[in-house]
mmCIF file of C-alpha atoms in Angstrom:
data_model
loop_
_atom_site.group_PDB
_atom_site.id
_atom_site.type_symbol
_atom_site.label_atom_id
_atom_site.label_comp_id
_atom_site.label_asym_id
_atom_site.label_seq_id
_atom_site.Cartn_x
_atom_site.Cartn_y
_atom_site.Cartn_z
ATOM 1 C CA MET A 9 173.394 26.089 88.878
ATOM 2 C CA ALA A 10 177.069 26.288 89.911
ATOM 3 C CA SER A 11 177.861 27.983 93.192
ATOM 4 C CA LYS A 12 179.877 31.172 92.850
ATOM 5 C CA ARG A 13 183.205 30.219 94.415
ATOM 6 C CA HIS A 14 185.488 32.635 92.566
ATOM 7 C CA VAL A 15 185.588 36.440 92.643
ATOM 8 C CA LEU A 16 187.059 38.526 89.830
ATOM 9 C CA LEU A 17 187.718 42.201 90.476
ATOM 10 C CA THR A 18 187.801 44.499 87.481
ATOM 11 C CA GLY A 19 188.085 48.250 87.111
ATOM 12 C CA SER A 20 190.141 51.015 85.577
ATOM 13 C CA PRO A 21 193.916 51.038 86.071
ATOM 14 C CA GLY A 22 194.823 52.709 89.367
ATOM 15 C CA VAL A 23 191.329 52.397 90.875
ATOM 16 C CA GLY A 24 192.529 50.226 93.764
ATOM 17 C CA LYS A 25 192.156 46.556 92.782
ATOM 18 C CA THR A 26 195.572 45.565 94.152
ATOM 19 C CA THR A 27 195.052 47.592 97.325
ATOM 20 C CA LEU A 28 191.724 45.818 97.815
ATOM 21 C CA CYS A 29 193.350 42.379 97.362
ATOM 22 C CA LYS A 30 195.999 43.291 99.934
ATOM 23 C CA LYS A 31 193.307 44.498 102.354
ATOM 24 C CA ILE A 32 191.342 41.247 101.961
ATOM 25 C CA TYR A 33 194.531 39.265 102.560
ATOM 26 C CA GLU A 34 195.090 41.244 105.790
ATOM 27 C CA LEU A 35 191.513 40.481 106.867
ATOM 28 C CA LEU A 36 192.021 36.773 106.141
ATOM 29 C CA ASN A 37 195.184 36.820 108.265
ATOM 30 C CA LYS A 38 193.342 38.503 111.151
ATOM 31 C CA LYS A 39 190.819 35.661 111.041
ATOM 32 C CA SER A 40 193.637 33.066 110.887
ATOM 33 C CA ILE A 41 192.518 31.954 107.420
ATOM 34 C CA SER A 42 195.418 31.041 105.167
ATOM 35 C CA ALA A 43 195.749 32.099 101.550
ATOM 36 C CA GLN A 44 198.379 31.769 98.869
ATOM 37 C CA GLY A 45 199.139 33.715 95.721
ATOM 38 C CA PHE A 46 200.704 36.959 94.578
ATOM 39 C CA TYR A 47 200.033 40.563 93.678
ATOM 40 C CA THR A 48 201.727 43.028 91.354
ATOM 41 C CA GLU A 49 203.059 46.387 92.415
ATOM 42 C CA GLU A 50 204.335 49.462 90.603
ATOM 43 C CA VAL A 51 208.034 50.264 90.887
ATOM 44 C CA ARG A 52 208.727 53.997 90.858
ATOM 45 C CA ASN A 53 211.858 56.087 90.526
ATOM 46 C CA ASP A 54 212.689 57.840 93.813
ATOM 47 C CA ARG A 55 213.971 60.953 92.043
ATOM 48 C CA ASP A 56 210.966 61.894 89.940
ATOM 49 C CA SER A 57 208.320 59.296 90.854
ATOM 50 C CA GLY A 58 208.330 58.041 87.259
ATOM 51 C CA ARG A 59 207.178 54.460 86.790
ATOM 52 C CA LEU A 60 210.067 52.070 86.155
ATOM 53 C CA GLY A 61 207.925 48.972 85.857
ATOM 54 C CA PHE A 62 206.169 46.361 87.966
ATOM 55 C CA ASP A 63 207.184 43.730 90.507
ATOM 56 C CA VAL A 64 205.483 40.464 91.360
ATOM 57 C CA VAL A 65 205.212 40.005 95.142
ATOM 58 C CA THR A 66 204.204 36.696 96.712
ATOM 59 C CA LEU A 67 201.929 36.722 99.749
ATOM 60 C CA ASN A 68 204.874 35.500 101.820
ATOM 61 C CA GLY A 69 206.906 38.560 100.785
ATOM 62 C CA GLU A 70 209.207 37.350 98.009
ATOM 63 C CA ARG A 71 209.642 39.964 95.286
ATOM 64 C CA GLY A 72 211.017 40.036 91.760
ATOM 65 C CA PRO A 73 210.633 41.957 88.508
ATOM 66 C CA LEU A 74 207.571 41.410 86.342
ATOM 67 C CA ALA A 75 208.367 44.155 83.818
ATOM 68 C CA ARG A 76 210.680 47.125 83.410
ATOM 69 C CA VAL A 77 210.907 50.044 80.995
ATOM 70 C CA LYS A 78 213.005 48.858 78.063
ATOM 71 C CA LYS A 79 216.294 50.712 77.963
ATOM 72 C CA PRO A 80 216.919 52.431 74.605
ATOM 73 C CA GLY A 81 219.799 51.051 72.564
ATOM 74 C CA ARG A 82 220.069 47.843 74.596
ATOM 75 C CA LYS A 83 219.406 44.458 73.036
ATOM 76 C CA GLN A 84 216.835 43.050 75.413
ATOM 77 C CA LYS A 85 214.627 40.192 74.336
ATOM 78 C CA GLY A 86 211.194 39.278 75.532
ATOM 79 C CA PRO A 87 207.556 40.253 75.180
ATOM 80 C CA MET A 88 206.653 43.935 75.337
ATOM 81 C CA VAL A 89 203.561 45.667 76.698
ATOM 82 C CA GLY A 90 203.793 49.315 75.738
ATOM 83 C CA LYS A 91 207.246 50.466 76.877
ATOM 84 C CA TYR A 92 207.636 47.586 79.335
ATOM 85 C CA LEU A 93 209.749 44.487 78.753
ATOM 86 C CA VAL A 94 208.192 41.498 80.554
ATOM 87 C CA ASP A 95 210.582 39.304 82.576
ATOM 88 C CA LEU A 96 208.893 35.923 82.089
ATOM 89 C CA LYS A 97 211.595 33.943 83.913
ATOM 90 C CA SER A 98 211.351 36.032 87.082
ATOM 91 C CA PHE A 99 207.548 36.107 86.966
ATOM 92 C CA GLU A 100 207.203 32.356 86.474
ATOM 93 C CA GLN A 101 209.790 31.565 89.137
ATOM 94 C CA LEU A 102 207.890 33.571 91.766
ATOM 95 C CA ALA A 103 204.237 33.385 90.739
ATOM 96 C CA LEU A 104 203.752 29.826 89.487
ATOM 97 C CA PRO A 105 204.510 28.019 92.781
ATOM 98 C CA THR A 106 201.963 30.234 94.571
ATOM 99 C CA ILE A 107 199.029 29.275 92.354
ATOM 100 C CA VAL A 108 199.281 25.505 92.416
ATOM 101 C CA PRO A 109 196.023 24.034 93.754
ATOM 102 C CA SER A 110 196.280 22.395 97.148
ATOM 103 C CA SER A 111 196.939 18.661 97.028
ATOM 104 C CA THR A 112 195.072 18.151 100.298
ATOM 105 C CA ASP A 113 191.340 18.002 100.846
ATOM 106 C CA LYS A 114 191.470 21.313 102.708
ATOM 107 C CA PRO A 115 189.840 24.312 101.014
ATOM 108 C CA CYS A 116 192.345 26.720 99.516
ATOM 109 C CA ILE A 117 192.015 30.481 98.915
ATOM 110 C CA VAL A 118 194.268 31.789 96.145
ATOM 111 C CA ILE A 119 194.838 35.481 95.361
ATOM 112 C CA VAL A 120 195.950 36.215 91.784
ATOM 113 C CA ASP A 121 196.673 39.877 91.036
ATOM 114 C CA GLU A 122 196.627 40.067 88.066
ATOM 115 C CA ILE A 123 195.436 37.911 85.192
ATOM 116 C CA GLY A 124 196.418 40.448 82.554
ATOM 117 C CA LYS A 125 198.302 40.945 79.326
ATOM 118 C CA MET A 126 201.810 40.932 80.852
ATOM 119 C CA GLU A 127 201.203 37.831 82.940
ATOM 120 C CA LEU A 128 199.494 35.927 80.131
ATOM 121 C CA PHE A 129 202.602 36.072 77.940
ATOM 122 C CA SER A 130 203.554 33.122 80.144
ATOM 123 C CA LYS A 131 201.902 30.006 78.709
ATOM 124 C CA PRO A 132 202.617 28.037 81.930
ATOM 125 C CA PHE A 133 200.839 30.795 83.891
ATOM 126 C CA ALA A 134 197.803 30.705 81.582
ATOM 127 C CA GLN A 135 197.606 26.919 82.007
ATOM 128 C CA ALA A 136 198.066 27.184 85.792
ATOM 129 C CA VAL A 137 195.212 29.713 85.998
ATOM 130 C CA GLN A 138 192.926 27.399 84.029
ATOM 131 C CA ASN A 139 193.887 24.472 86.295
ATOM 132 C CA LEU A 140 193.231 26.603 89.365
ATOM 133 C CA PHE A 141 189.713 27.488 88.220
ATOM 134 C CA GLU A 142 188.986 23.786 87.653
ATOM 135 C CA SER A 143 190.250 22.723 91.087
ATOM 136 C CA PRO A 144 187.170 21.854 93.213
ATOM 137 C CA LYS A 145 188.689 22.837 96.584
ATOM 138 C CA THR A 146 189.993 26.199 95.398
ATOM 139 C CA CYS A 147 188.385 29.602 95.850
ATOM 140 C CA ILE A 148 190.033 32.358 93.804
ATOM 141 C CA LEU A 149 190.166 36.111 94.305
ATOM 142 C CA ALA A 150 191.719 37.585 91.165
ATOM 143 C CA THR A 151 191.991 40.885 89.351
ATOM 144 C CA VAL A 152 191.395 41.248 85.626
ATOM 145 C CA PRO A 153 191.678 44.265 83.336
ATOM 146 C CA VAL A 154 188.690 46.083 81.894
ATOM 147 C CA ALA A 155 187.990 44.874 78.346
ATOM 148 C CA ARG A 156 189.194 47.478 75.861
ATOM 149 C CA GLN A 157 189.430 47.323 72.055
ATOM 150 C CA HIS A 158 191.183 43.931 72.192
ATOM 151 C CA PRO A 159 189.685 41.792 74.966
ATOM 152 C CA ILE A 160 191.902 39.016 76.329
ATOM 153 C CA GLN A 161 190.334 35.679 75.413
ATOM 154 C CA LEU A 162 191.164 33.818 78.652
ATOM 155 C CA VAL A 163 189.976 36.743 80.784
ATOM 156 C CA GLU A 164 186.670 36.879 78.905
ATOM 157 C CA GLN A 165 186.227 33.111 79.342
ATOM 158 C CA LEU A 166 186.862 33.383 83.091
ATOM 159 C CA LYS A 167 184.438 36.304 83.426
ATOM 160 C CA GLY A 168 181.744 34.234 81.725
ATOM 161 C CA ARG A 169 182.069 31.198 83.993
ATOM 162 C CA PRO A 170 178.929 30.342 86.008
ATOM 163 C CA ASP A 171 181.012 29.949 89.200
ATOM 164 C CA VAL A 172 182.440 33.494 89.012
ATOM 165 C CA THR A 173 181.191 36.669 90.673
ATOM 166 C CA LEU A 174 182.451 39.719 88.747
ATOM 167 C CA ILE A 175 182.791 42.907 90.795
ATOM 168 C CA GLU A 176 183.686 46.281 89.327
ATOM 169 C CA VAL A 177 185.914 48.271 91.676
ATOM 170 C CA THR A 178 185.285 52.018 91.510
ATOM 171 C CA ARG A 179 186.476 55.025 93.483
ATOM 172 C CA ALA A 180 183.007 55.106 95.065
ATOM 173 C CA ASN A 181 182.980 51.487 96.316
ATOM 174 C CA ARG A 182 186.643 50.547 96.808
ATOM 175 C CA SER A 183 186.718 51.538 100.486
ATOM 176 C CA SER A 184 183.518 49.757 101.435
ATOM 177 C CA ILE A 185 183.521 46.361 99.684
ATOM 178 C CA ALA A 186 186.419 44.486 101.321
ATOM 179 C CA GLU A 187 184.243 42.906 104.045
ATOM 180 C CA ASP A 188 181.600 41.871 101.478
ATOM 181 C CA ILE A 189 184.229 40.209 99.273
ATOM 182 C CA LEU A 190 185.784 38.562 102.328
ATOM 183 C CA ALA A 191 182.372 37.113 103.226
ATOM 184 C CA LEU A 192 181.921 35.831 99.660
ATOM 185 C CA ILE A 193 185.251 34.011 99.500
ATOM 186 C CA THR A 194 185.199 32.604 103.031
ATOM 187 C CA SER A 195 181.655 31.333 102.520
ATOM 188 C CA ALA A 196 182.489 29.856 99.103
ATOM 189 C CA SER A 197 185.619 28.158 100.430
ATOM 190 C CA GLY A 198 184.048 26.968 103.670
ATOM 191 C CA THR A 199 186.768 28.707 105.676
ATOM 192 C CA GLU A 200 184.647 31.046 107.789
ATOM 193 C CA ALA A 201 186.449 31.643 111.061
ATOM 194 C CA SER A 202 184.452 31.445 114.252
#
């Protein structure tokens, strides 16, 4: 039986998956355990708090647009998710370098928030995610959407892998599971700090 070296967090939109990833990253830093990767963050309008879109933010603080509300009447090209136009160039430029498996023999923890519909419009990203899951020295903490009417094939494949622990984040457990997930990924990666 394969050891469970990857953790996928799932749950309803807004339940706290990204916040949990950021918390686990903080805990890794406190233990002097390095990680690489990115998370996504809502971008809101200051005037009325309306959502303008999403940014991709690398763990070292670089930020760029992932998607923005498509402006009416403008000729903007690219994939759409609902009212959001996905900026594949910006996303790939920032996210792809952060999810390349380590070329050393050292264990590597990679945080990928999120493996979702917007991100998977990027074929290089989809391939990089698959490569990451096949890398023997890599331990992944990633977020995935809840399967709805049209499940995402790659996400369903990842959830079904024997080396994946799937955890549903809920309002009831989101504040109490960070340490448990930290223990899972540090144990799986062999990076437990003394």
